[in-house]
Amino acid sequence: MPSGLRIVIGGDDAGFPYKSIIAQQLLSDPRVSSVIDAGPSSEEDKTAYSHFAIAAAEKVAKGEADRALLICGTGLGVAIAANKVRGIRAVTAHDSFSVERSVLSNNAQVLCLGQRVVGIELAKRLVKEWLGYEFDPNSSSAAKVKIIEDYDREQLIAAHFFLLIAITISQSSTVENKQSFEHDDNVIDPKQDSMANDDYVPGTEAEKKLVRKIDLYILPMMWFMYLMSYMDRTNIGNAKIAGMANMILTRTRPSRYLPGIMFVWGGVTIAMAFTGTYEHMIGFRILMGVLESGFAPGMLLLLSSWYKNEEQSKRFAVYISAAILSGAFGGLLAGSITSGLDGAHGKAGWRWLFVVEGAATMGVALIACFVLPDFPANTSRLKFSQEEIDLAIRRLQHGRPQVVSEDEAKLGHWQAFKLSMTNWRTWLFVVGYMAIVGSSTLSYFYPTLVKGLGYESTAAQYMTVPIFGVAFVVTALTGYFADKNSKWRGVILCAWMSVAMLCAIIICVVYNFEARYALLVIMAAALWASNGLSLSYASTTFGSMPHETRAISLAFVNAMGNLAQIYGAYLFPASEKPKYLKGFGVISGLCFTGAVSYVLLHVFLKGKKRT
């Protein structure tokens, strides 16, 4: 039993006489260290009991008191009021057995008595008995009490969630009262545009130096971060072989938010090495997926916040190249780890795979905290001088006047979401990107497909390397060419999707092993090149939107596109080998859909600019 209990006592005018007597009893009891009077202070105080009961219960909930004793006319009203305080369990008890069980079975912290129900001597005896009981956390009742406590926590989380929504809507309403946006035809303030043009001269030596500096801070770090993200995402499959929000980012600093979630998911990856059941593994993998879901959209937003439209395609190609190289060599690296460390310290090799890659992820995240810049308006002056920051903002405002400074008004989350969801561009990009990602799930089956084409198991693993190698070169060349011809990104995407579609159709009717392998190489290159270019095309198209709307649009396109991986995982069942007609047939249809989406985007966007 805890020594020196802190008791808070309260009630109302109907229970004041008992309260005064029992307060003196508590003060003289050696088991009580202090008595806090929550009121009332006199029998003439007619304040409602609920005020005093809630005040007393809150002291217990906050840890300022250990227990509470509440006395009113019946003991019922004060119990009802006290139970409204989260985490409090208050009971009305007028006999010894009920008092005993309220503590031993229910771990109730608040005892309520009715002056009009029991005599003073019985009340004093019940209080004395009450002080002598202590809840046993190892008893059979503990599990039942925990259910109550868990429900309390769930309600608290839900309350915070709905409070956040209310605040967001309130912010949105405030902004809506101050400004309105024409989200389909982007309205540009001529004054702002002319000022940006007057201050900015493109192509100067200072700008070229700035772009090189931006590249130095962003591209290598972004590449390594995406590489670790991609390897962590696929290590569950490798382990099996051996033996798995941007709305916040617009209000935070990317140099803290992105490495932060990366550091946590690296820790979750390590934790997966110590799981003992399939259910735990699935739970950790879901948690890691939740954390990773904020990474890719955040990196896309950061890229589009530093580079001009005609500079983005090659940078997005660098971003995607991390995934390509991970596909080429990630499996070989995983094989080396699982075989080299198998049995070390009594642990299987696949568990070491999670430990090594998780630790590497956390290490990269720590470095990224110091290297990765924030948005131009709020990045560290240690990385860029004030003159460089001013130039970075001015050069983006040249042709993208919606780029704002740090102290300019921001859209609320809800308003930005509405603007994004009612913009037809968002939905066409969703369709196009879903087609690309759905078709690109082909990459997960490269070893299976190559083996089905006639190669042995070991050779099949090595024969996937040229597929990724060609895709790496084609993606890089596409990014460079698209930046030189930025007005034709939609047409380039349509062309690559058409190439992938034709390859898929031909594979369905040609069964020569060498011919199918060559077509697979071409199709993979076309899809990987389309992946990077589609993201830069979306980024530049959304660039004229308000910052918050652009963040949500990019995140929504990325999230919806990646949903295509769900059905893509079922395109190449083992029962279909070696022809896999269903898989390649579906991919040809997806590629056709993607080609149509991007050519429509090109036509519509070009028409908008003319009008």
Coordinates of C-alpha atoms in Angstrom, one line a residue:
M1 CA 0.0 0.0 0.0
P2 CA 1.4 3.4 -0.9
S3 CA 2.5 5.5 2.2
G4 CA 1.3 9.1 2.6
L5 CA -1.8 9.2 0.4
R6 CA -2.8 12.6 -1.0
I7 CA -6.6 12.9 -0.7
V8 CA -8.7 15.6 -2.3
I9 CA -12.1 16.1 -0.8
G10 CA -15.1 17.9 -2.2
G11 CA -18.9 17.9 -2.5
D12 CA -21.7 20.5 -2.2
D13 CA -23.8 22.3 0.3
A14 CA -25.9 19.1 1.0
G15 CA -22.8 17.2 1.9
F16 CA -20.8 19.9 3.6
P17 CA -21.4 18.8 7.2
Y18 CA -20.0 15.3 6.5
K19 CA -17.2 16.7 4.4
S20 CA -16.0 18.9 7.3
I21 CA -16.1 16.0 9.8
I22 CA -14.4 13.4 7.5
A23 CA -11.7 16.0 6.4
Q24 CA -10.6 16.1 10.1
Q25 CA -10.6 12.3 10.2
L26 CA -8.4 12.2 7.1
L27 CA -6.0 14.7 8.6
S28 CA -5.5 12.6 11.7
D29 CA -5.0 9.3 9.8
P30 CA -1.3 8.3 9.5
R31 CA -1.9 6.8 6.1
V32 CA -2.8 10.2 4.7
S33 CA 0.0 12.7 4.0
S34 CA -2.2 15.6 2.8
V35 CA -5.8 16.7 2.4
I36 CA -6.8 19.1 -0.4
D37 CA -10.2 20.8 -0.1
A38 CA -11.8 21.2 -3.5
G39 CA -14.8 23.0 -1.9
P40 CA -17.3 24.3 -1.0
S41 CA -15.9 26.3 1.8
S42 CA -19.2 26.7 3.7
E43 CA -22.7 25.3 3.8
E44 CA -24.0 28.6 2.4
D45 CA -22.1 28.1 -0.9
K46 CA -24.8 26.9 -3.3
T47 CA -22.5 26.3 -6.2
A48 CA -23.5 23.2 -8.1
Y49 CA -21.8 19.9 -7.0
S50 CA -20.6 19.3 -10.5
H51 CA -18.0 22.1 -10.3
F52 CA -16.4 20.7 -7.2
A53 CA -16.6 17.1 -8.3
I54 CA -14.9 17.8 -11.6
A55 CA -12.2 20.0 -9.9
A56 CA -11.4 17.2 -7.5
A57 CA -11.4 14.5 -10.2
E58 CA -9.1 16.6 -12.4
K59 CA -6.5 16.8 -9.6
V60 CA -6.4 13.0 -9.5
A61 CA -6.2 12.7 -13.2
K62 CA -3.3 15.2 -13.3
G63 CA -1.5 13.3 -10.6
E64 CA -1.8 16.1 -8.0
A65 CA -3.7 13.8 -5.7
D66 CA -3.9 10.0 -5.3
R67 CA -7.6 9.6 -4.5
A68 CA -10.7 11.7 -4.1
L69 CA -13.6 11.6 -1.7
L70 CA -16.8 13.3 -2.8
I71 CA -19.9 13.8 -0.7
C72 CA -23.2 15.3 -1.8
G73 CA -26.9 14.5 -0.8
T74 CA -27.0 11.1 -2.5
G75 CA -23.4 10.5 -3.8
L76 CA -24.8 10.0 -7.3
G77 CA -24.4 13.4 -8.9
V78 CA -20.8 13.8 -7.8
A79 CA -20.0 10.3 -9.2
I80 CA -21.5 11.2 -12.6
A81 CA -19.6 14.4 -12.8
A82 CA -16.3 12.9 -11.7
N83 CA -16.6 10.2 -14.3
K84 CA -16.7 12.8 -17.0
V85 CA -13.0 13.5 -16.4
R86 CA -10.9 11.3 -18.7
G87 CA -9.1 8.5 -16.8
I88 CA -11.2 8.7 -13.7
R89 CA -13.2 5.8 -12.2
A90 CA -15.7 7.1 -9.6
V91 CA -18.1 4.9 -7.6
T92 CA -20.9 5.5 -5.2
A93 CA -20.7 2.9 -2.3
H94 CA -22.6 2.8 0.9
D95 CA -21.6 -0.6 2.3
S96 CA -18.3 -2.3 3.2
F97 CA -18.3 -4.9 0.4
S98 CA -18.9 -2.3 -2.3
V99 CA -16.2 -0.1 -1.0
E100 CA -13.7 -3.0 -0.9
R101 CA -14.5 -4.2 -4.5
S102 CA -14.4 -0.6 -5.9
V103 CA -10.7 -0.6 -5.1
L104 CA -9.7 -4.2 -5.4
S105 CA -11.7 -5.1 -8.5
N106 CA -12.2 -1.7 -10.3
N107 CA -9.2 0.3 -9.2
A108 CA -11.6 3.3 -8.6
Q109 CA -9.7 6.4 -7.4
V110 CA -12.9 8.3 -6.4
L111 CA -15.3 7.2 -3.6
C112 CA -18.7 9.0 -3.5
L113 CA -20.9 9.1 -0.4
G114 CA -24.5 10.5 0.2
Q115 CA -25.1 12.4 3.5
R116 CA -28.8 11.7 3.2
V117 CA -28.2 7.9 2.7
V118 CA -25.8 6.9 5.4
G119 CA -25.2 8.0 9.0
I120 CA -22.0 9.8 9.9
E121 CA -20.5 6.8 11.9
L122 CA -21.0 4.5 8.9
A123 CA -19.5 7.0 6.6
K124 CA -16.4 7.4 8.8
R125 CA -16.0 3.6 8.9
L126 CA -16.3 3.2 5.2
V127 CA -13.7 5.9 4.6
K128 CA -11.3 4.2 7.1
E129 CA -11.7 0.9 5.3
W130 CA -11.3 2.6 1.9
L131 CA -7.9 3.9 2.9
G132 CA -6.7 0.4 3.7
Y133 CA -7.3 -1.1 0.2
E134 CA -4.8 -1.1 -2.6
F135 CA -5.3 -2.4 -6.2
D136 CA -3.1 -5.3 -7.2
P137 CA -2.0 -4.8 -10.9
N138 CA -1.3 -8.6 -11.1
S139 CA -4.8 -9.6 -10.1
S140 CA -7.3 -11.1 -12.5
S141 CA -9.2 -7.8 -12.4
A142 CA -6.2 -5.9 -14.0
A143 CA -7.1 -7.1 -17.5
K144 CA -10.6 -5.8 -17.2
V145 CA -9.5 -2.4 -15.9
K146 CA -7.0 -2.2 -18.7
I147 CA -9.9 -2.4 -21.2
I148 CA -11.3 0.7 -19.6
E149 CA -8.0 2.5 -19.7
D150 CA -7.4 1.5 -23.4
Y151 CA -10.8 2.9 -24.3
D152 CA -9.9 6.1 -22.5
R153 CA -6.7 6.4 -24.6
E154 CA -8.6 5.7 -27.8
Q155 CA -11.1 8.4 -27.0
L156 CA -8.3 10.8 -26.3
I157 CA -6.6 10.1 -29.6
A158 CA -9.9 10.5 -31.4
A159 CA -10.6 13.8 -29.6
H160 CA -7.2 15.2 -30.7
F161 CA -7.9 14.1 -34.2
F162 CA -11.2 15.8 -34.4
L163 CA -9.7 18.9 -32.7
L164 CA -7.1 19.0 -35.4
I165 CA -9.8 18.8 -38.1
A166 CA -11.7 21.6 -36.4
I167 CA -8.6 23.8 -36.2
T168 CA -7.9 23.1 -39.9
I169 CA -11.4 23.9 -41.0
S170 CA -11.3 27.1 -38.9
Q171 CA -8.0 28.1 -40.5
S172 CA -9.5 27.4 -43.9
S173 CA -12.5 29.5 -43.2
T174 CA -10.3 32.4 -42.1
V175 CA -8.2 32.2 -45.3
E176 CA -11.3 31.9 -47.4
N177 CA -12.6 35.2 -45.9
K178 CA -9.4 36.9 -46.9
Q179 CA -8.7 35.6 -50.3
S180 CA -10.1 33.5 -53.1
F181 CA -8.3 31.4 -55.8
E182 CA -9.3 30.5 -59.3
H183 CA -7.9 27.0 -59.2
D184 CA -8.5 26.0 -62.8
D185 CA -7.1 29.0 -64.6
N186 CA -4.3 30.2 -62.4
V187 CA -4.7 33.9 -61.6
I188 CA -1.4 35.8 -61.7
D189 CA -0.9 39.2 -60.0
P190 CA 0.7 41.2 -62.9
K191 CA 2.3 43.5 -60.3
Q192 CA 4.0 40.6 -58.6
D193 CA 5.0 39.1 -62.0
S194 CA 6.6 42.2 -63.3
M195 CA 8.5 42.7 -60.0
A196 CA 9.8 39.2 -60.3
N197 CA 10.8 39.7 -63.9
D198 CA 12.5 43.1 -63.1
D199 CA 14.6 41.6 -60.4
Y200 CA 15.6 38.4 -62.1
V201 CA 18.0 37.9 -65.1
P202 CA 18.1 34.2 -66.0
G203 CA 21.3 32.3 -66.8
T204 CA 23.8 34.5 -64.9
E205 CA 26.9 33.0 -63.4
A206 CA 25.5 33.6 -59.9
E207 CA 22.4 31.5 -60.8
K208 CA 24.5 28.7 -62.3
K209 CA 26.7 28.6 -59.1
L210 CA 23.5 28.6 -57.0
V211 CA 22.0 25.6 -58.9
R212 CA 25.3 23.7 -58.5
K213 CA 25.1 24.4 -54.8
I214 CA 21.5 23.2 -54.6
D215 CA 22.4 20.1 -56.5
L216 CA 25.2 19.4 -54.0
Y217 CA 22.9 19.7 -51.0
I218 CA 19.9 17.9 -52.4
L219 CA 20.7 15.3 -55.1
P220 CA 23.2 13.1 -53.3
M221 CA 21.3 13.1 -50.1
M222 CA 18.0 12.5 -51.8
W223 CA 19.5 9.7 -53.8
F224 CA 20.8 7.8 -50.8
M225 CA 17.6 8.4 -48.9
Y226 CA 15.4 7.0 -51.7
L227 CA 17.8 4.1 -52.1
M228 CA 17.4 3.2 -48.5
S229 CA 13.7 3.7 -48.7
Y230 CA 13.5 1.3 -51.7
M231 CA 15.7 -1.3 -50.2
D232 CA 13.8 -1.3 -46.9
R233 CA 10.6 -1.5 -48.8
T234 CA 11.8 -4.7 -50.6
N235 CA 13.9 -6.4 -48.0
I236 CA 10.9 -8.4 -46.8
G237 CA 10.9 -10.1 -50.1
N238 CA 14.6 -10.7 -50.0
A239 CA 14.3 -12.1 -46.5
K240 CA 11.6 -14.5 -47.7
I241 CA 14.0 -15.7 -50.4
A242 CA 16.7 -16.2 -47.8
G243 CA 14.6 -18.1 -45.4
M244 CA 7.3 -6.2 -45.0
A245 CA 0.5 13.5 -44.8
N246 CA 2.8 16.7 -47.2
M247 CA 0.2 18.5 -45.5
I248 CA 2.5 18.4 -42.4
L249 CA 5.6 19.1 -44.5
T250 CA 4.2 22.5 -45.6
R251 CA 4.1 23.5 -42.0
T252 CA 7.4 22.0 -40.9
R253 CA 11.1 21.9 -42.0
P254 CA 12.0 19.2 -44.6
S255 CA 15.4 18.9 -43.0
R256 CA 13.7 17.6 -39.8
Y257 CA 10.5 16.0 -41.1
L258 CA 12.0 13.8 -43.8
P259 CA 15.0 12.5 -41.9
G260 CA 12.8 12.1 -38.8
I261 CA 10.4 9.7 -40.4
M262 CA 13.3 7.9 -42.1
F263 CA 15.1 7.5 -38.7
V264 CA 11.9 6.0 -37.2
W265 CA 11.2 3.6 -40.0
G266 CA 14.9 2.5 -39.8
G267 CA 14.3 1.6 -36.2
V268 CA 11.1 -0.3 -37.2
T269 CA 13.1 -2.2 -39.8
I270 CA 15.6 -3.3 -37.0
A271 CA 12.7 -4.2 -34.8
M272 CA 11.4 -6.6 -37.5
A273 CA 14.6 -8.7 -37.0
F274 CA 13.4 -9.6 -33.5
T275 CA 9.8 -10.5 -34.3
G276 CA 8.7 -13.9 -33.3
T277 CA 5.3 -14.2 -35.2
Y278 CA 3.9 -13.6 -38.6
E279 CA 1.3 -11.2 -37.0
H280 CA 4.1 -9.0 -35.5
M281 CA 5.9 -8.9 -38.8
I282 CA 2.8 -7.7 -40.6
G283 CA 2.2 -5.1 -37.9
F284 CA 5.7 -3.7 -38.2
R285 CA 5.5 -3.7 -42.0
I286 CA 2.2 -1.7 -41.9
L287 CA 3.8 0.7 -39.5
M288 CA 6.8 1.1 -41.8
G289 CA 4.5 1.6 -44.7
V290 CA 2.7 4.4 -42.9
L291 CA 6.0 6.1 -42.1
E292 CA 7.4 5.7 -45.7
S293 CA 4.1 7.0 -47.2
G294 CA 5.2 10.5 -46.2
F295 CA 8.7 10.3 -47.7
A296 CA 8.3 10.1 -51.5
P297 CA 5.7 13.0 -51.7
G298 CA 7.9 15.1 -49.4
M299 CA 11.0 14.6 -51.5
L300 CA 9.0 15.5 -54.7
L301 CA 7.7 18.6 -53.0
L302 CA 11.2 19.6 -51.9
L303 CA 12.6 19.1 -55.4
S304 CA 9.9 21.2 -57.0
S305 CA 10.5 23.9 -54.5
W306 CA 14.1 24.5 -55.5
Y307 CA 14.2 23.9 -59.2
K308 CA 12.7 25.7 -62.2
N309 CA 10.3 23.8 -64.5
E310 CA 13.0 23.2 -67.2
E311 CA 15.5 21.9 -64.5
Q312 CA 13.3 19.3 -62.9
S313 CA 13.2 16.3 -65.3
K314 CA 16.9 15.4 -65.0
R315 CA 16.7 15.8 -61.2
F316 CA 13.7 13.5 -61.0
A317 CA 15.6 11.1 -63.2
V318 CA 18.4 11.1 -60.5
Y319 CA 15.7 10.4 -57.9
I320 CA 14.3 7.4 -59.8
S321 CA 17.8 6.1 -60.6
A322 CA 18.2 5.1 -56.9
A323 CA 15.2 2.7 -57.2
I324 CA 16.7 1.3 -60.5
L325 CA 20.1 0.6 -59.0
S326 CA 18.5 -0.8 -55.9
G327 CA 16.7 -3.3 -58.2
A328 CA 19.9 -4.2 -60.0
F329 CA 22.1 -4.8 -57.0
G330 CA 19.8 -4.8 -54.0
G331 CA 19.1 -8.5 -54.3
L332 CA 22.8 -9.3 -54.6
L333 CA 23.6 -7.2 -51.5
A334 CA 20.8 -8.9 -49.6
G335 CA 22.1 -12.3 -50.6
S336 CA 25.6 -11.4 -49.4
I337 CA 24.3 -10.2 -46.0
T338 CA 22.0 -13.2 -45.5
S339 CA 24.6 -15.7 -46.5
G340 CA 27.6 -14.0 -44.8
L341 CA 25.9 -13.4 -41.5
D342 CA 23.7 -16.4 -41.3
G343 CA 24.1 -17.9 -37.8
A344 CA 26.1 -15.0 -36.4
H345 CA 25.3 -14.6 -32.7
G346 CA 22.7 -17.4 -33.2
K347 CA 20.5 -15.4 -35.5
A348 CA 19.4 -16.3 -39.0
G349 CA 20.7 -14.4 -42.0
W350 CA 17.4 -12.8 -42.9
R351 CA 17.2 -11.2 -39.5
W352 CA 20.6 -9.7 -40.0
L353 CA 19.3 -8.3 -43.3
F354 CA 16.8 -6.2 -41.4
V355 CA 19.4 -5.1 -38.8
V356 CA 22.0 -4.0 -41.3
E357 CA 19.7 -2.2 -43.6
G358 CA 17.7 -0.6 -40.7
A359 CA 21.0 0.7 -39.2
A360 CA 22.1 2.0 -42.5
T361 CA 18.8 3.8 -42.9
M362 CA 19.1 5.4 -39.5
G363 CA 22.7 6.5 -40.3
V364 CA 21.7 8.2 -43.6
A365 CA 18.8 9.9 -41.8
L366 CA 21.1 11.4 -39.2
I367 CA 23.4 12.8 -41.9
A368 CA 20.4 14.1 -43.8
C369 CA 19.4 16.2 -40.8
F370 CA 22.5 18.3 -41.3
V371 CA 22.8 18.2 -45.1
L372 CA 19.2 18.5 -46.5
P373 CA 18.0 22.1 -47.0
D374 CA 14.5 23.3 -46.1
F375 CA 12.3 25.3 -48.5
P376 CA 14.0 28.4 -50.0
A377 CA 12.0 30.8 -47.8
N378 CA 13.0 29.1 -44.5
T379 CA 16.2 27.2 -45.1
S380 CA 19.2 27.6 -42.8
R381 CA 21.5 30.6 -43.4
L382 CA 24.4 28.3 -42.7
K383 CA 23.8 26.5 -46.0
F384 CA 22.8 29.5 -48.2
S385 CA 23.6 33.2 -47.9
Q386 CA 20.7 35.7 -47.8
E387 CA 21.6 36.7 -51.4
E388 CA 21.4 33.1 -52.6
I389 CA 18.1 32.6 -50.9
D390 CA 16.7 35.8 -52.5
L391 CA 18.0 34.6 -55.9
A392 CA 16.5 31.2 -55.3
I393 CA 13.0 32.7 -54.7
R394 CA 13.2 35.2 -57.5
R395 CA 14.2 32.7 -60.1
L396 CA 11.3 30.4 -59.1
Q397 CA 8.9 33.4 -59.2
H398 CA 10.0 34.0 -62.8
G399 CA 7.2 32.1 -64.5
R400 CA 5.8 30.7 -61.2
P401 CA 4.5 33.8 -59.4
Q402 CA 2.7 31.6 -56.8
V403 CA 6.0 31.0 -55.1
V404 CA 5.8 32.9 -51.8
S405 CA 8.1 34.2 -49.1
E406 CA 8.0 32.8 -45.6
D407 CA 5.9 35.5 -44.1
E408 CA 3.1 35.4 -46.7
A409 CA -0.3 34.0 -45.9
K410 CA -0.7 30.2 -46.2
L411 CA -3.8 28.3 -47.3
G412 CA -5.5 26.1 -44.7
H413 CA -5.2 22.4 -45.2
W414 CA -8.9 22.0 -46.0
Q415 CA -9.0 24.7 -48.6
A416 CA -5.8 23.4 -50.2
F417 CA -7.4 19.9 -50.3
K418 CA -10.6 21.2 -51.9
L419 CA -8.6 23.1 -54.6
S420 CA -6.6 20.0 -55.4
M421 CA -9.5 17.7 -55.6
T422 CA -11.5 20.0 -57.8
N423 CA -8.7 20.5 -60.3
W424 CA -9.1 18.3 -63.4
R425 CA -5.3 18.1 -63.8
T426 CA -5.0 16.2 -60.5
W427 CA -7.2 13.4 -61.7
L428 CA -5.7 13.0 -65.2
F429 CA -2.2 12.7 -63.5
V430 CA -3.7 10.1 -61.1
V431 CA -4.9 8.0 -64.0
G432 CA -1.6 8.3 -65.9
Y433 CA 0.6 7.5 -62.9
M434 CA -1.6 4.6 -61.8
A435 CA -1.1 3.1 -65.3
I436 CA 2.7 3.6 -65.0
V437 CA 3.0 2.1 -61.5
G438 CA 0.6 -0.7 -62.3
S439 CA 2.7 -1.6 -65.3
S440 CA 6.0 -1.1 -63.4
T441 CA 5.1 -3.9 -60.9
L442 CA 6.6 -5.9 -63.7
S443 CA 10.0 -5.1 -62.1
Y444 CA 9.2 -7.3 -59.0
F445 CA 8.9 -10.3 -61.4
Y446 CA 12.0 -9.8 -63.5
P447 CA 13.8 -12.9 -62.0
T448 CA 10.7 -15.0 -62.3
L449 CA 10.0 -13.8 -65.9
V450 CA 13.6 -14.3 -67.0
K451 CA 13.6 -17.7 -65.5
G452 CA 10.4 -18.4 -67.4
L453 CA 12.1 -17.4 -70.6
G454 CA 14.5 -20.3 -70.3
Y455 CA 17.3 -19.3 -68.0
E456 CA 18.4 -21.2 -64.9
S457 CA 17.8 -19.8 -61.5
T458 CA 21.3 -18.4 -60.9
A459 CA 21.6 -17.1 -64.4
A460 CA 18.1 -15.5 -64.2
Q461 CA 19.2 -13.4 -61.2
Y462 CA 22.2 -12.0 -63.2
M463 CA 20.2 -11.6 -66.3
T464 CA 18.1 -9.0 -64.6
V465 CA 21.1 -6.7 -64.2
P466 CA 21.1 -5.6 -67.9
I467 CA 17.4 -4.8 -67.7
F468 CA 18.0 -2.3 -64.9
G469 CA 21.3 -1.1 -66.5
V470 CA 19.5 -0.1 -69.8
A471 CA 16.7 1.4 -67.8
F472 CA 19.2 3.5 -65.9
V473 CA 20.7 5.0 -69.0
V474 CA 17.4 5.5 -70.8
T475 CA 15.9 7.3 -67.7
A476 CA 18.9 9.6 -67.5
L477 CA 18.8 10.5 -71.2
T478 CA 15.0 11.0 -71.0
G479 CA 15.3 13.4 -68.1
Y480 CA 18.0 15.4 -69.9
F481 CA 16.0 15.5 -73.2
A482 CA 12.8 16.4 -71.4
D483 CA 14.4 19.4 -69.7
K484 CA 15.6 20.6 -73.1
N485 CA 12.1 20.2 -74.5
S486 CA 10.0 20.9 -71.4
K487 CA 6.9 21.8 -73.4
W488 CA 6.7 18.3 -74.8
R489 CA 6.8 16.2 -71.7
G490 CA 3.3 14.9 -72.2
V491 CA 4.1 13.8 -75.8
I492 CA 7.4 12.1 -74.6
L493 CA 5.4 10.2 -71.9
C494 CA 2.8 9.2 -74.5
A495 CA 5.6 7.9 -76.7
W496 CA 7.3 5.8 -74.0
M497 CA 4.0 4.4 -72.8
S498 CA 3.2 3.4 -76.4
V499 CA 6.5 1.7 -76.8
A500 CA 5.9 -0.3 -73.6
M501 CA 2.4 -1.2 -74.9
L502 CA 3.7 -2.5 -78.2
C503 CA 6.4 -4.5 -76.4
A504 CA 3.8 -6.1 -74.2
I505 CA 1.5 -6.9 -77.1
I506 CA 4.4 -8.5 -79.1
I507 CA 5.5 -10.6 -76.1
C508 CA 2.0 -12.0 -76.0
V509 CA 2.4 -13.4 -79.5
V510 CA 6.2 -14.1 -79.8
Y511 CA 7.6 -17.0 -77.7
N512 CA 11.2 -17.0 -78.8
F513 CA 13.3 -16.6 -75.6
E514 CA 15.8 -14.2 -76.9
A515 CA 13.2 -12.0 -78.6
R516 CA 11.1 -11.8 -75.4
Y517 CA 14.1 -10.9 -73.3
A518 CA 15.0 -8.1 -75.6
L519 CA 11.4 -6.8 -75.6
L520 CA 11.4 -7.1 -71.8
V521 CA 14.6 -4.9 -71.6
I522 CA 13.0 -2.2 -73.9
M523 CA 9.6 -2.3 -72.0
A524 CA 11.4 -1.9 -68.6
A525 CA 13.4 1.0 -69.9
A526 CA 10.3 2.7 -71.2
L527 CA 8.4 2.3 -68.0
W528 CA 11.2 3.5 -65.7
A529 CA 11.8 6.5 -67.9
S530 CA 8.1 7.3 -67.8
N531 CA 8.0 7.0 -64.0
G532 CA 10.5 9.8 -63.4
L533 CA 9.2 12.0 -66.2
S534 CA 5.6 11.7 -65.0
L535 CA 6.6 13.0 -61.6
S536 CA 8.4 16.0 -63.0
Y537 CA 5.6 16.7 -65.4
A538 CA 3.1 16.7 -62.5
S539 CA 5.4 18.8 -60.4
T540 CA 5.8 21.5 -63.1
T541 CA 2.1 21.5 -63.9
F542 CA 1.2 21.9 -60.3
G543 CA 3.9 24.5 -59.8
S544 CA 1.6 27.4 -60.5
M545 CA -0.7 26.3 -57.7
P546 CA -0.5 27.6 -54.1
H547 CA 2.3 25.9 -52.2
E548 CA -0.1 23.9 -50.0
T549 CA -2.3 22.8 -52.9
R550 CA 0.8 21.7 -54.8
A551 CA 2.0 19.6 -51.8
I552 CA -1.4 17.9 -51.6
S553 CA -1.7 17.3 -55.3
L554 CA 1.7 15.7 -55.6
A555 CA 1.1 13.5 -52.5
F556 CA -2.3 12.5 -53.8
V557 CA -1.0 11.5 -57.3
N558 CA 1.9 9.5 -55.6
A559 CA -0.4 7.8 -53.2
M560 CA -3.1 6.8 -55.7
G561 CA -0.5 5.7 -58.2
N562 CA 1.1 3.4 -55.7
L563 CA -2.3 1.8 -55.0
A564 CA -1.8 0.2 -58.4
Q565 CA 0.9 -2.1 -56.8
I566 CA -1.9 -4.0 -55.1
Y567 CA -3.4 -5.4 -58.2
G568 CA 0.0 -5.4 -60.0
A569 CA 1.2 -8.1 -57.6
Y570 CA -1.3 -10.6 -59.0
L571 CA -0.5 -10.1 -62.7
F572 CA 2.1 -12.9 -63.0
P573 CA 1.0 -16.0 -61.1
A574 CA 3.2 -19.1 -61.4
S575 CA 0.3 -20.9 -63.1
E576 CA 0.7 -18.6 -66.2
K577 CA 4.3 -19.4 -66.9
P578 CA 6.1 -19.4 -69.3
K579 CA 3.9 -17.2 -71.5
Y580 CA 2.3 -15.0 -68.8
L581 CA -0.4 -13.8 -71.3
K582 CA -2.7 -12.4 -68.6
G583 CA 0.1 -10.2 -67.1
F584 CA 1.4 -8.8 -70.4
G585 CA -2.2 -8.3 -71.7
V586 CA -3.2 -6.3 -68.6
I587 CA 0.1 -4.2 -68.9
S588 CA -0.6 -3.4 -72.6
G589 CA -4.1 -2.1 -71.6
L590 CA -2.6 0.0 -68.7
C591 CA 0.0 1.5 -71.0
F592 CA -2.6 2.4 -73.5
T593 CA -4.6 4.2 -70.7
G594 CA -1.5 6.0 -69.6
A595 CA -0.6 7.1 -73.2
V596 CA -4.1 8.5 -73.7
S597 CA -4.0 10.3 -70.3
Y598 CA -0.7 12.1 -71.0
V599 CA -1.5 13.1 -74.5
L600 CA -4.8 14.6 -73.3
L601 CA -2.9 16.5 -70.6
H602 CA -0.5 17.8 -73.2
V603 CA -3.4 18.9 -75.5
F604 CA -5.5 20.5 -72.7
L605 CA -2.6 22.3 -71.0
K606 CA -1.3 23.6 -74.4
G607 CA -4.9 24.8 -75.2
K608 CA -5.1 26.6 -71.8
K609 CA -1.9 28.4 -72.4
R610 CA -3.1 29.6 -75.8
T611 CA -6.3 31.0 -74.3

